[in-house]
Short mmCIF file of C-alpha atoms and ligand atoms in Angstrom, two decimals:
data_model
loop_
_atom_site.label_atom_id
_atom_site.label_comp_id
_atom_site.label_asym_id
_atom_site.label_seq_id
_atom_site.Cartn_x
_atom_site.Cartn_y
_atom_site.Cartn_z
CA UNK A 103 46.92 -5.72 -11.22
CA UNK A 104 44.57 -4.96 -14.10
CA UNK A 105 42.79 -1.76 -15.00
CA UNK A 106 39.17 -1.90 -16.14
CA UNK A 107 36.74 0.74 -17.28
CA UNK A 108 33.35 -0.27 -15.94
CA UNK A 109 30.43 1.23 -17.85
CA UNK A 110 27.06 1.30 -16.08
CA UNK A 111 23.75 1.45 -17.87
CA UNK A 112 20.18 1.84 -16.63
CA UNK A 113 19.29 -1.31 -14.82
CA UNK A 114 16.43 -0.44 -12.51
CA UNK A 115 13.63 -1.08 -14.97
CA UNK A 116 15.46 -3.29 -17.43
CA UNK A 117 14.83 -6.98 -17.22
CA UNK A 118 15.53 -10.18 -19.14
CA UNK A 119 15.36 -9.92 -22.90
CA UNK A 120 15.21 -6.16 -22.90
CA UNK A 121 18.40 -5.83 -20.95
CA UNK A 122 20.14 -8.18 -23.38
CA UNK A 123 19.09 -6.13 -26.42
CA UNK A 124 20.04 -2.96 -24.64
CA UNK A 125 23.49 -4.25 -23.70
CA UNK A 126 24.14 -5.49 -27.23
CA UNK A 127 23.19 -2.15 -28.78
CA UNK A 128 25.33 -0.26 -26.30
CA UNK A 129 28.34 -2.48 -26.95
CA UNK A 130 27.92 -1.97 -30.70
CA UNK A 131 27.76 1.82 -30.32
CA UNK A 132 30.81 1.90 -28.05
CA UNK A 133 32.78 -0.27 -30.48
CA UNK A 134 32.08 2.14 -33.33
CA UNK A 135 33.31 5.07 -31.26
CA UNK A 136 36.36 3.42 -29.70
CA UNK A 137 38.04 2.06 -32.85
CA UNK A 138 40.96 4.43 -32.29
CA UNK A 139 41.62 2.87 -28.87
CA UNK A 140 42.88 -0.68 -29.46
CA UNK A 141 44.20 -0.82 -25.88
CA UNK A 142 40.58 -0.99 -24.70
CA UNK A 143 39.32 -4.57 -24.94
CA UNK A 144 35.64 -5.39 -24.59
CA UNK A 145 34.99 -7.98 -21.92
CA UNK A 146 31.94 -9.42 -20.27
CA UNK A 147 28.70 -7.86 -19.19
CA UNK A 148 27.48 -8.38 -15.66
CA UNK A 149 24.07 -7.11 -14.60
CA UNK A 150 23.85 -3.48 -15.64
CA UNK A 151 27.57 -3.09 -16.36
CA UNK A 152 29.96 -3.64 -19.25
CA UNK A 153 33.58 -4.38 -18.46
CA UNK A 154 36.29 -2.95 -20.71
CA UNK A 155 39.88 -3.93 -19.99
CA UNK A 156 42.76 -1.52 -20.51
CA UNK A 157 45.70 -3.45 -21.94
CA UNK A 158 48.05 -0.46 -21.83
CA UNK A 159 47.98 2.59 -19.61
CA UNK A 160 46.98 5.72 -21.54
CA UNK A 161 48.44 9.12 -20.69
CA UNK A 162 46.17 11.63 -18.93
CA UNK A 163 45.07 13.32 -22.16
CA UNK A 164 44.20 10.07 -23.89
CA UNK A 165 42.37 8.80 -20.82
CA UNK A 166 40.28 11.99 -20.64
CA UNK A 167 39.34 11.66 -24.29
CA UNK A 168 38.43 8.00 -23.90
CA UNK A 169 36.30 8.67 -20.81
CA UNK A 170 34.49 11.55 -22.55
CA UNK A 171 33.71 9.40 -25.60
CA UNK A 172 32.17 6.73 -23.38
CA UNK A 173 30.40 9.26 -21.16
CA UNK A 174 28.65 10.83 -24.15
CA UNK A 175 27.18 7.58 -25.40
CA UNK A 176 23.39 7.33 -25.04
CA UNK A 177 22.50 4.65 -22.51
CA UNK A 178 25.58 5.16 -20.34
CA UNK A 179 24.60 6.28 -16.84
CA UNK A 180 28.08 6.27 -15.34
CA UNK A 181 31.62 4.97 -15.74
CA UNK A 182 34.68 4.50 -13.61
CA UNK A 183 38.22 3.35 -13.89
CA UNK A 184 38.91 0.39 -11.63
CA UNK A 185 42.03 -1.43 -10.55
CA UNK A 186 41.62 -5.08 -9.73
CA UNK A 187 43.63 -7.40 -7.49
CA UNK A 188 42.95 -10.71 -5.77
CA UNK A 189 41.73 -10.87 -2.20
CA UNK A 190 45.14 -10.88 -0.52
CA UNK A 191 45.15 -8.00 1.95
CA UNK A 192 48.71 -6.81 1.32
CA UNK A 193 48.07 -6.69 -2.42
CA UNK A 194 44.92 -4.67 -1.83
CA UNK A 195 46.73 -2.19 0.41
CA UNK A 196 49.51 -1.84 -2.11
CA UNK A 197 47.04 -1.11 -4.94
CA UNK A 198 45.15 1.40 -2.78
CA UNK A 199 48.39 3.23 -2.08
CA UNK A 200 49.38 3.40 -5.75
CA UNK A 201 45.96 4.69 -6.78
CA UNK A 202 46.22 7.39 -4.11
CA UNK A 203 49.70 8.24 -5.37
CA UNK A 204 48.30 8.73 -8.84
CA UNK A 205 45.01 10.48 -8.12
CA UNK A 206 45.05 12.08 -4.64
CA UNK A 207 46.33 15.64 -4.93
CA UNK A 208 48.85 16.82 -2.37
CA UNK A 209 47.32 18.17 0.84
CA UNK A 210 43.74 17.07 0.00
CA UNK A 211 41.76 15.11 2.59
CA UNK A 212 40.51 11.60 1.88
CA UNK A 213 38.56 8.67 3.21
CA UNK A 214 38.43 4.96 2.43
CA UNK A 215 35.14 3.12 1.96
CA UNK A 216 35.53 -0.65 2.10
CA UNK A 217 32.98 -3.38 1.47
CA UNK A 218 33.19 -7.16 1.41
CA UNK A 219 30.88 -9.28 -0.68
CA UNK A 220 32.28 -12.50 0.79
CA UNK A 221 32.64 -13.33 4.42
CA UNK A 222 35.27 -16.10 4.49
CA UNK A 223 38.21 -13.69 4.71
CA UNK A 224 40.73 -13.26 7.51
CA UNK A 225 39.98 -9.49 7.69
CA UNK A 226 36.91 -7.28 8.05
CA UNK A 227 35.88 -4.31 5.89
CA UNK A 228 36.82 -2.10 8.79
CA UNK A 229 40.33 -3.58 8.96
CA UNK A 230 40.80 -2.77 5.29
CA UNK A 231 39.57 0.80 5.61
CA UNK A 232 41.63 1.54 8.72
CA UNK A 233 44.83 -0.03 7.42
CA UNK A 234 44.61 1.50 3.94
CA UNK A 235 43.85 4.89 5.50
CA UNK A 236 46.81 4.67 7.85
CA UNK A 237 49.13 3.55 5.05
CA UNK A 238 48.15 6.40 2.71
CA UNK A 239 48.28 9.00 5.48
CA UNK A 240 51.75 7.91 6.60
CA UNK A 241 53.22 7.48 3.10
CA UNK A 242 51.74 10.53 1.38
CA UNK A 243 50.96 12.83 4.32
CA UNK A 244 47.32 13.52 3.32
CA UNK A 245 44.83 14.01 6.17
CA UNK A 246 41.91 11.63 6.71
CA UNK A 247 38.45 13.25 6.82
CA UNK A 248 35.53 10.87 7.26
CA UNK A 249 32.72 13.44 6.89
CA UNK A 250 33.74 15.85 4.09
CA UNK A 251 36.66 14.27 2.25
CA UNK A 252 38.02 15.86 -0.93
CA UNK A 253 38.60 12.40 -2.33
CA UNK A 254 37.15 8.98 -1.64
CA UNK A 255 38.79 5.68 -2.42
CA UNK A 256 36.48 2.67 -2.65
CA UNK A 257 37.56 -0.91 -2.03
CA UNK A 258 35.06 -3.59 -2.95
CA UNK A 259 36.04 -7.20 -2.29
CA UNK A 260 33.98 -9.38 -4.61
CA UNK A 261 34.02 -13.17 -4.60
CA UNK A 262 36.39 -13.42 -7.57
CA UNK A 263 38.40 -10.20 -7.35
CA UNK A 264 38.79 -6.91 -5.54
CA UNK A 265 37.86 -3.62 -7.19
CA UNK A 266 39.60 -0.39 -6.24
CA UNK A 267 38.28 2.86 -7.66
CA UNK A 268 37.63 6.50 -6.90
CA UNK A 269 34.91 8.57 -8.54
CA UNK A 270 32.10 7.49 -10.80
CA UNK A 271 31.79 9.85 -13.77
CA UNK A 272 28.14 10.48 -14.76
CA UNK A 273 27.10 9.46 -18.28
CA UNK A 274 24.43 11.15 -20.39
CA UNK A 275 21.90 8.35 -19.75
CA UNK A 276 18.97 7.63 -22.06
CA UNK A 277 18.78 4.61 -24.35
CA UNK A 278 21.38 3.19 -26.78
CA UNK A 279 21.04 4.38 -30.37
CA UNK A 280 19.04 1.90 -32.40
CA UNK A 281 16.78 0.67 -29.59
CA UNK A 282 13.95 3.17 -30.30
CA UNK A 283 13.55 2.97 -34.06
CA UNK A 284 14.55 5.39 -36.81
CA UNK A 285 13.65 8.99 -37.57
CA UNK A 286 14.41 11.82 -39.98
CA UNK A 287 15.43 15.09 -38.33
CA UNK A 288 14.97 18.36 -40.17
CA UNK A 289 18.25 20.10 -39.49
CA UNK A 290 18.51 23.84 -40.14
CA UNK A 291 21.58 25.86 -39.24
CA UNK A 292 19.90 27.30 -36.14
CA UNK A 293 20.18 26.63 -32.42
CA UNK A 294 17.05 24.53 -32.00
CA UNK A 295 17.04 21.62 -34.42
CA UNK A 296 20.47 20.21 -33.41
CA UNK A 297 19.23 20.15 -29.80
CA UNK A 298 16.06 18.35 -30.90
CA UNK A 299 18.24 15.83 -32.76
CA UNK A 300 20.46 15.27 -29.74
CA UNK A 301 17.40 14.67 -27.53
CA UNK A 302 15.91 12.03 -29.80
CA UNK A 303 19.30 10.33 -30.36
CA UNK A 304 19.69 10.31 -26.59
CA UNK A 305 16.31 8.57 -26.43
CA UNK A 306 17.60 5.72 -28.58
CA UNK A 307 16.45 6.85 -32.02
CA UNK A 308 18.71 6.48 -35.00
CA UNK A 309 18.45 9.62 -37.09
CA UNK A 310 19.02 10.61 -40.68
CA UNK A 311 19.36 14.38 -41.10
CA UNK A 312 17.86 16.41 -43.93
CA UNK A 313 18.74 20.00 -44.70
CA UNK A 314 16.97 22.21 -47.23
CA UNK A 315 19.06 24.88 -48.91
CA UNK A 316 18.51 27.56 -51.53
CA UNK A 317 21.84 27.56 -53.28
CA UNK A 318 23.05 29.49 -55.19
CA UNK A 319 20.87 32.19 -53.58
CA UNK A 320 22.23 31.16 -50.19
CA UNK A 321 25.95 30.67 -49.52
CA UNK A 322 27.85 27.36 -49.44
CA UNK A 323 29.00 28.34 -45.93
CA UNK A 324 25.47 27.83 -44.66
CA UNK A 325 25.61 24.23 -45.83
CA UNK A 326 29.09 23.86 -44.31
CA UNK A 327 27.59 24.91 -40.99
CA UNK A 328 25.03 22.14 -41.15
CA UNK A 329 27.80 19.65 -41.99
CA UNK A 330 29.70 20.79 -38.91
CA UNK A 331 26.57 20.42 -36.79
CA UNK A 332 26.23 16.87 -38.09
CA UNK A 333 29.87 16.20 -37.16
CA UNK A 334 29.09 17.25 -33.58
CA UNK A 335 26.08 14.96 -33.53
CA UNK A 336 28.31 11.97 -34.40
CA UNK A 337 29.57 12.26 -30.82
CA UNK A 338 26.16 10.82 -29.83
CA UNK A 339 25.27 8.78 -32.92
CA UNK A 340 28.54 7.60 -34.51
CA UNK A 341 27.29 7.29 -38.10
CA UNK A 342 24.89 9.89 -39.53
CA UNK A 343 23.65 10.37 -43.07
CA UNK A 344 22.98 14.00 -44.04
CA UNK A 345 20.76 14.58 -47.06
CA UNK A 346 20.89 17.98 -48.74
CA UNK A 347 17.83 18.97 -50.76
CA UNK A 348 17.56 22.14 -52.90
CA UNK A 349 14.32 24.10 -52.48
CA UNK A 350 14.98 27.22 -54.56
CA UNK A 351 12.69 26.07 -57.37
CA UNK A 352 9.97 25.32 -54.86
CA UNK A 353 10.35 28.79 -53.32
CA UNK A 354 10.08 30.36 -56.76
CA UNK A 355 6.90 28.46 -57.52
CA UNK A 356 5.40 29.43 -54.16
CA UNK A 357 6.31 33.08 -54.69
CA UNK A 358 4.78 33.06 -58.16
CA UNK A 359 1.50 31.31 -57.47
CA UNK A 360 0.38 31.76 -53.88
CA UNK A 361 -0.73 34.31 -51.31
CA UNK A 362 2.46 35.91 -49.98
CA UNK A 363 1.49 35.60 -46.35
CA UNK A 364 1.26 31.81 -46.76
CA UNK A 365 4.79 31.42 -48.17
CA UNK A 366 6.48 30.18 -45.05
CA UNK A 367 3.76 27.72 -44.24
CA UNK A 368 3.78 26.28 -47.73
CA UNK A 369 7.56 25.98 -47.76
CA UNK A 370 7.48 24.15 -44.41
CA UNK A 371 4.85 21.85 -45.87
CA UNK A 372 7.15 21.00 -48.75
CA UNK A 373 9.93 20.33 -46.28
CA UNK A 374 7.73 17.92 -44.32
CA UNK A 375 6.46 16.24 -47.47
CA UNK A 376 10.01 15.70 -48.76
CA UNK A 377 11.18 14.52 -45.35
CA UNK A 378 8.29 12.04 -45.35
CA UNK A 379 9.41 10.61 -48.70
CA UNK A 380 12.97 10.33 -47.38
CA UNK A 381 11.70 8.65 -44.21
CA UNK A 382 10.11 5.98 -46.34
CA UNK A 383 13.41 5.32 -48.13
CA UNK A 384 15.26 5.21 -44.83
CA UNK A 385 12.72 2.99 -43.10
CA UNK A 386 12.08 5.75 -40.56
CA UNK A 387 8.87 5.99 -38.57
CA UNK A 388 8.86 9.63 -37.44
CA UNK A 389 10.01 13.15 -38.29
CA UNK A 390 11.82 15.37 -35.77
CA UNK A 391 11.85 19.18 -35.78
CA UNK A 392 13.15 21.96 -33.52
CA UNK A 393 9.79 23.73 -33.16
CA UNK A 394 9.10 25.31 -29.78
CA UNK A 395 5.61 26.56 -29.08
CA UNK A 396 5.33 30.33 -29.30
CA UNK A 397 9.05 30.90 -29.70
CA UNK A 398 8.53 32.88 -32.88
CA UNK A 399 5.27 34.29 -34.18
CA UNK A 400 4.96 31.47 -36.72
CA UNK A 401 5.22 28.58 -34.24
CA UNK A 402 1.57 28.51 -33.21
CA UNK A 403 -0.76 25.55 -32.82
CA UNK A 404 -2.72 26.59 -35.92
CA UNK A 405 0.42 26.73 -38.03
CA UNK A 406 1.71 23.43 -36.70
CA UNK A 407 -1.58 21.85 -37.66
CA UNK A 408 -1.69 23.41 -41.12
CA UNK A 409 1.89 22.34 -41.79
CA UNK A 410 1.88 18.81 -40.40
CA UNK A 411 -1.42 17.85 -42.05
CA UNK A 412 0.71 17.08 -45.10
CA UNK A 413 2.34 14.06 -43.46
CA UNK A 414 0.91 10.94 -41.91
CA UNK A 415 4.06 10.36 -39.86
CA UNK A 416 4.23 11.52 -36.26
CA UNK A 417 6.12 14.83 -36.07
CA UNK A 418 8.18 14.77 -32.88
CA UNK A 419 8.97 18.18 -31.40
CA UNK A 420 11.06 17.52 -28.31
CA UNK A 421 11.61 21.26 -27.68
CA UNK A 422 7.94 22.16 -27.79
CA UNK A 423 7.75 23.11 -24.11
CA UNK A 424 11.30 24.28 -23.46
CA UNK A 425 12.30 27.91 -22.83
CA UNK A 426 14.93 29.43 -25.10
CA UNK A 427 17.29 29.67 -22.13
CA UNK A 428 17.04 25.95 -21.51
CA UNK A 429 17.47 25.19 -25.23
CA UNK A 430 20.64 27.30 -25.28
CA UNK A 431 21.94 25.51 -22.19
CA UNK A 432 21.39 22.18 -23.96
CA UNK A 433 22.99 23.45 -27.18
CA UNK A 434 26.10 24.41 -25.17
CA UNK A 435 26.18 21.04 -23.45
CA UNK A 436 25.74 19.24 -26.77
CA UNK A 437 28.56 21.23 -28.38
CA UNK A 438 26.48 22.74 -31.19
CA UNK A 439 25.90 26.26 -29.81
CA UNK A 440 29.08 27.93 -31.09
CA UNK A 441 28.42 26.65 -34.60
CA UNK A 442 24.72 27.52 -34.57
CA UNK A 443 25.35 31.18 -33.70
CA UNK A 444 27.71 31.72 -36.63
CA UNK A 445 26.03 33.89 -39.24
CA UNK A 446 24.24 32.07 -42.06
CA UNK A 447 21.61 32.89 -44.60
CA UNK A 448 18.38 31.14 -43.89
CA UNK A 449 16.58 29.54 -46.81
CA UNK A 450 13.47 31.33 -45.58
CA UNK A 451 14.67 34.79 -44.60
CA UNK A 452 14.90 36.30 -48.09
CA UNK A 453 11.56 34.82 -48.93
CA UNK A 454 9.61 35.78 -45.82
CA UNK A 455 6.92 38.40 -46.37
CA UNK A 456 6.33 41.36 -44.03
CA UNK A 457 3.06 39.87 -42.83
CA UNK A 458 3.55 36.13 -42.41
CA UNK A 459 0.47 34.18 -41.40
CA UNK A 460 0.50 33.33 -37.70
CA UNK A 461 -2.82 31.48 -37.56
CA UNK A 462 -3.16 29.53 -40.76
CA UNK A 463 -6.49 27.87 -41.53
CA UNK A 464 -6.17 24.31 -42.63
CA UNK A 465 -8.75 24.79 -45.43
CA UNK A 466 -7.05 27.88 -46.83
CA UNK A 467 -3.65 26.18 -46.60
CA UNK A 468 -4.97 23.23 -48.62
CA UNK A 469 -6.45 25.65 -51.13
CA UNK A 470 -3.10 27.41 -51.65
CA UNK A 471 -1.25 24.09 -51.72
CA UNK A 472 -3.47 22.94 -54.57
CA UNK A 473 -2.42 25.87 -56.72
CA UNK A 474 1.00 24.27 -57.05
CA UNK A 475 2.15 21.22 -58.94
CA UNK A 476 3.32 19.77 -55.64
CA UNK A 477 4.00 16.28 -56.90
CA UNK A 478 6.44 17.23 -59.60
CA UNK A 479 8.08 19.94 -57.47
CA UNK A 480 8.75 17.32 -54.78
CA UNK A 481 9.96 14.78 -57.33
CA UNK A 482 12.35 17.30 -58.93
CA UNK A 483 13.78 18.33 -55.57
CA UNK A 484 14.33 14.69 -54.57
CA UNK A 485 16.13 13.98 -57.85
CA UNK A 486 18.68 16.61 -56.91
CA UNK A 487 19.33 15.43 -53.39
CA UNK A 488 22.89 14.89 -52.26
CA UNK A 489 23.93 12.45 -49.55
CA UNK A 490 26.87 12.65 -47.18
CA UNK A 491 27.86 10.15 -44.52
CA UNK A 492 29.55 11.41 -41.36
CA UNK A 493 31.43 9.10 -39.05
CA UNK A 494 32.57 9.69 -35.49
CA UNK A 495 36.14 10.80 -35.11
CA UNK A 496 37.76 11.48 -31.68
CA UNK A 497 38.88 14.81 -33.16
CA UNK A 498 35.24 15.91 -32.99
CA UNK A 499 35.38 15.67 -29.19
CA UNK A 500 38.62 17.65 -29.04
CA UNK A 501 37.32 20.31 -31.38
CA UNK A 502 33.67 20.71 -30.42
CA UNK A 503 33.55 19.56 -26.78
CA UNK A 504 37.01 20.37 -25.37
CA UNK A 505 37.54 23.34 -27.75
CA UNK A 506 41.21 22.62 -28.38
P1 ATP B 150 16.17 26.31 -35.71
O1 ATP B 150 16.89 27.01 -34.58
O2 ATP B 150 16.26 24.82 -35.62
O3 ATP B 150 16.54 26.86 -37.03
P2 ATP B 150 13.93 28.04 -35.59
O4 ATP B 150 13.61 28.51 -34.22
O5 ATP B 150 14.71 28.94 -36.47
O6 ATP B 150 14.64 26.62 -35.49
P3 ATP B 150 12.01 27.75 -37.70
O7 ATP B 150 12.91 28.48 -38.61
O8 ATP B 150 10.59 28.17 -37.53
O9 ATP B 150 12.55 27.65 -36.23
O10 ATP B 150 12.02 26.23 -38.12
C1 ATP B 150 11.32 25.29 -37.36
C2 ATP B 150 11.92 23.93 -37.63
O11 ATP B 150 11.79 23.59 -39.02
C3 ATP B 150 13.42 23.87 -37.38
O12 ATP B 150 13.73 23.65 -36.02
C4 ATP B 150 13.83 22.72 -38.26
O13 ATP B 150 13.56 21.48 -37.63
C5 ATP B 150 12.92 22.89 -39.47
N1 ATP B 150 13.62 23.68 -40.51
C6 ATP B 150 13.53 24.98 -40.75
N2 ATP B 150 14.30 25.35 -41.79
C7 ATP B 150 14.93 24.22 -42.22
C8 ATP B 150 15.87 23.93 -43.26
N3 ATP B 150 16.35 24.86 -44.07
N4 ATP B 150 16.28 22.65 -43.40
C9 ATP B 150 15.82 21.68 -42.57
N5 ATP B 150 14.94 21.90 -41.60
C10 ATP B 150 14.49 23.15 -41.40
MG1 MG B 151 15.82 28.46 -38.17
#
């Protein structure tokens, strides 16, 4: 008897060449995340499934961790642990009984669902279901319940082997990282931008993160927060580069030379302009932000227009139509919420005027922008950038997802 982990990916609309690329990307992502699990050996791909073989039985804790790592991989729609035997009936019954012994809790009801994908066998699907049910009921004392069972055991007799499994664990779906191009996400320490990053990663984009800080006016802890947020995001994209860019000099120049109510808009423009330059270096084709329409007074259509006119790249705003409640739900699910709500000093807070512009005119924005030596301010900031690479570590799941 062998144990496999079968990983399903979207297959309904995937055909031919596309499915091949998809499967290859998914395999690559899983390999990066499962380095610490040498007992898991990558096998073949059949249709919309990848087969991983377990060479040694993990304990419950290790199995849970392994399943969670796979489950949280973009592109995975479901996974299940499967025991395999040949097509000999007694062997199948024996395996069904041992799986029930391991996974069917005492006193819980169960049912058996059996299917045959070959017909030249000396038993029917019904024989299998009835005999396995009777064996488990008599050996373990659990009651059979065909309509509302607490637990279901599936037996699938395929031409080459028989699969025995219980539940299918849902995956996070989406597309494997790397299949939808590259982007640069603007990562602040708040609740929104990490959720925006997670959504685009889940959609197959490979992201580089950029964070703008105002050290030494703001504390190093605020930067540490963003590093921790990036660590959580490695659960979904196993290798992430975080670029830290200082903007204090830019803020000073803005404060000195421009209309105070335009400060925030001009700073955001610098952020987008710098992110655009970084995108070029990274070979990225889009920027990603955590903007949500109307969430704060400054996130208006006029402001979005005045700000994003500085870049020719598409600015993706996956949260634009989501309610705060929904964003918070997603932040919790992603594992970033508890970090995001820790106190931090925002690069913008100290610098925000009492009357920030909520409906910036593009012409006036350009006019204020021209008062600054934007080119050299951007160049200077880029010269001082700092890069950090974060790699997935199973500890990140324990710490940020399981909270242990
Ligand atoms: P968040 O919760 O992501 O901080 P927010 O609701 O506070 O978002 P704003 O402060 O208006 O919104 O920022 C809008 C977006 O601009 C952020 O979601 C983020 O993508 C980007 N941004 C803001 N400040 C920074 C920063 N210091 N570094 C990088 N990106 C930033
Ligand atoms: Mg913010």
